[in-house]
PDB file of C-alpha atoms in Angstrom:
ATOM      1  CA  MET A  57     112.082  66.129 114.806  1.00  0.00           C
ATOM      2  CA  THR A  58     111.740  63.354 112.499  1.00  0.00           C
ATOM      3  CA  GLU A  59     112.618  60.106 112.614  1.00  0.00           C
ATOM      4  CA  VAL A  60     112.727  57.976 109.377  1.00  0.00           C
ATOM      5  CA  ASN A  61     113.163  54.809 108.967  1.00  0.00           C
ATOM      6  CA  ILE A  62     114.036  52.737 106.177  1.00  0.00           C
ATOM      7  CA  GLU A  63     113.226  49.110 105.592  1.00  0.00           C
ATOM      8  CA  TYR A  64     114.809  47.395 102.745  1.00  0.00           C
ATOM      9  CA  CYS A  65     114.907  43.754 101.560  1.00  0.00           C
ATOM     10  CA  VAL A  66     118.480  42.571 101.664  1.00  0.00           C
ATOM     11  CA  PRO A  67     118.212  38.669  99.506  1.00  0.00           C
ATOM     12  CA  CYS A  68     116.156  40.990  96.864  1.00  0.00           C
ATOM     13  CA  GLY A  69     118.950  43.739  96.251  1.00  0.00           C
ATOM     14  CA  LEU A  70     117.309  46.492  97.819  1.00  0.00           C
ATOM     15  CA  LEU A  71     119.720  47.817  99.634  1.00  0.00           C
ATOM     16  CA  GLU A  72     121.289  50.634  96.888  1.00  0.00           C
ATOM     17  CA  TYR A  73     118.179  51.798  96.705  1.00  0.00           C
ATOM     18  CA  ALA A  74     118.049  52.364 100.426  1.00  0.00           C
ATOM     19  CA  VAL A  75     121.098  53.637 100.478  1.00  0.00           C
ATOM     20  CA  GLU A  76     120.511  56.515  98.608  1.00  0.00           C
ATOM     21  CA  THR A  77     117.079  57.381  99.426  1.00  0.00           C
ATOM     22  CA  GLN A  78     118.570  58.085 103.106  1.00  0.00           C
ATOM     23  CA  GLU A  79     121.864  59.923 101.357  1.00  0.00           C
ATOM     24  CA  THR A  80     118.686  62.310  99.814  1.00  0.00           C
ATOM     25  CA  LEU A  81     117.085  63.006 102.925  1.00  0.00           C
ATOM     26  CA  LEU A  82     120.371  63.850 105.029  1.00  0.00           C
ATOM     27  CA  GLU A  83     121.216  65.601 102.054  1.00  0.00           C
ATOM     28  CA  GLU A  84     117.122  67.467 101.498  1.00  0.00           C
ATOM     29  CA  PHE A  85     117.047  67.375 105.027  1.00  0.00           C
ATOM     30  CA  GLY A  86     119.894  67.315 107.042  1.00  0.00           C
ATOM     31  CA  GLN A  87     119.677  69.096 110.247  1.00  0.00           C
ATOM     32  CA  ASP A  88     115.564  69.266 110.186  1.00  0.00           C
ATOM     33  CA  LEU A  89     115.547  65.112 111.279  1.00  0.00           C
ATOM     34  CA  ASP A  90     117.123  63.041 114.011  1.00  0.00           C
ATOM     35  CA  GLY A  91     117.652  60.516 111.230  1.00  0.00           C
ATOM     36  CA  VAL A  92     117.795  58.117 108.901  1.00  0.00           C
ATOM     37  CA  ARG A  93     117.653  54.348 109.760  1.00  0.00           C
ATOM     38  CA  LEU A  94     118.067  51.560 107.727  1.00  0.00           C
ATOM     39  CA  GLN A  95     116.279  48.373 108.717  1.00  0.00           C
ATOM     40  CA  PRO A  96     116.942  44.983 106.939  1.00  0.00           C
ATOM     41  CA  GLY A  97     114.300  42.631 105.980  1.00  0.00           C
ATOM     42  CA  HIS A  98     113.067  40.796 103.556  1.00  0.00           C
ATOM     43  CA  ASP A  99     109.954  39.508 101.693  1.00  0.00           C
ATOM     44  CA  GLY A 100     110.788  41.948  98.631  1.00  0.00           C
ATOM     45  CA  VAL A 101     109.864  44.973 101.423  1.00  0.00           C
ATOM     46  CA  PHE A 102     111.110  48.504 100.921  1.00  0.00           C
ATOM     47  CA  LYS A 103     108.595  50.668 103.691  1.00  0.00           C
ATOM     48  CA  VAL A 104     109.637  54.023 104.812  1.00  0.00           C
ATOM     49  CA  HIS A 105     108.224  55.321 108.260  1.00  0.00           C
ATOM     50  CA  ALA A 106     108.783  58.869 109.488  1.00  0.00           C
ATOM     51  CA  ASP A 107     108.090  58.282 113.798  1.00  0.00           C
ATOM     52  CA  ASP A 108     105.695  55.736 113.723  1.00  0.00           C
ATOM     53  CA  ASP A 109     103.769  56.703 109.503  1.00  0.00           C
ATOM     54  CA  LEU A 110     103.948  54.829 106.621  1.00  0.00           C
ATOM     55  CA  VAL A 111     104.700  57.328 104.180  1.00  0.00           C
ATOM     56  CA  TRP A 112     106.149  54.888 101.480  1.00  0.00           C
ATOM     57  CA  ASP A 113     105.929  51.215 101.182  1.00  0.00           C
ATOM     58  CA  LYS A 114     106.722  49.697  97.204  1.00  0.00           C
ATOM     59  CA  ASP A 115     103.417  47.328  97.802  1.00  0.00           C
ATOM     60  CA  GLU A 116     100.668  50.044  97.996  1.00  0.00           C
ATOM     61  CA  HIS A 117     102.792  51.582  94.509  1.00  0.00           C
ATOM     62  CA  ASP A 118     103.117  48.609  91.955  1.00  0.00           C
ATOM     63  CA  GLY A 119     106.818  47.932  93.600  1.00  0.00           C
ATOM     64  CA  GLU A 120     107.629  51.085  92.338  1.00  0.00           C
ATOM     65  CA  ILE A 121     109.755  52.974  94.505  1.00  0.00           C
ATOM     66  CA  ASP A 122     109.388  57.098  93.781  1.00  0.00           C
ATOM     67  CA  LEU A 123     112.364  59.074  94.931  1.00  0.00           C
ATOM     68  CA  GLU A 124     110.463  62.164  94.573  1.00  0.00           C
ATOM     69  CA  ALA A 125     107.408  60.865  95.819  1.00  0.00           C
ATOM     70  CA  ILE A 126     109.538  59.590  99.257  1.00  0.00           C
ATOM     71  CA  THR A 127     110.812  63.137  99.136  1.00  0.00           C
ATOM     72  CA  GLU A 128     107.981  64.746  99.631  1.00  0.00           C
ATOM     73  CA  ALA A 129     106.154  62.236 102.107  1.00  0.00           C
ATOM     74  CA  VAL A 130     108.755  62.978 104.921  1.00  0.00           C
ATOM     75  CA  HIS A 131     108.988  66.460 103.623  1.00  0.00           C
ATOM     76  CA  ASP A 132     104.918  67.014 104.624  1.00  0.00           C
ATOM     77  CA  ARG A 133     105.654  64.617 107.608  1.00  0.00           C
ATOM     78  CA  ALA A 134     108.228  66.435 109.310  1.00  0.00           C
ATOM     79  CA  HIS A 135     107.023  70.032 108.751  1.00  0.00           C
ATOM     80  CA  ALA A 136     103.960  68.711 109.485  1.00  0.00           C
ATOM     81  CA  HIS A 137     105.870  68.398 113.282  1.00  0.00           C
ATOM     82  CA  ALA A 138     107.229  72.318 112.910  1.00  0.00           C
TER      83      ALA A 138
END
């Protein structure tokens, strides 16, 4: 199974996006995941790792946080292990 880690910038106010991402992934995949961990960070970071693979980095997507794309990337990664 897959473990997801969401690293988000605390000073930037990205906690709300991190929590929304966490809730969406848990609702979408539920028991297919080992867990979804929130990791406080800084310097504008918003990265999502599935196991050890980086599946989303807002810096690589023009500063956008696209929940649908993140969900699809985690889905692809989780099902690669199935």
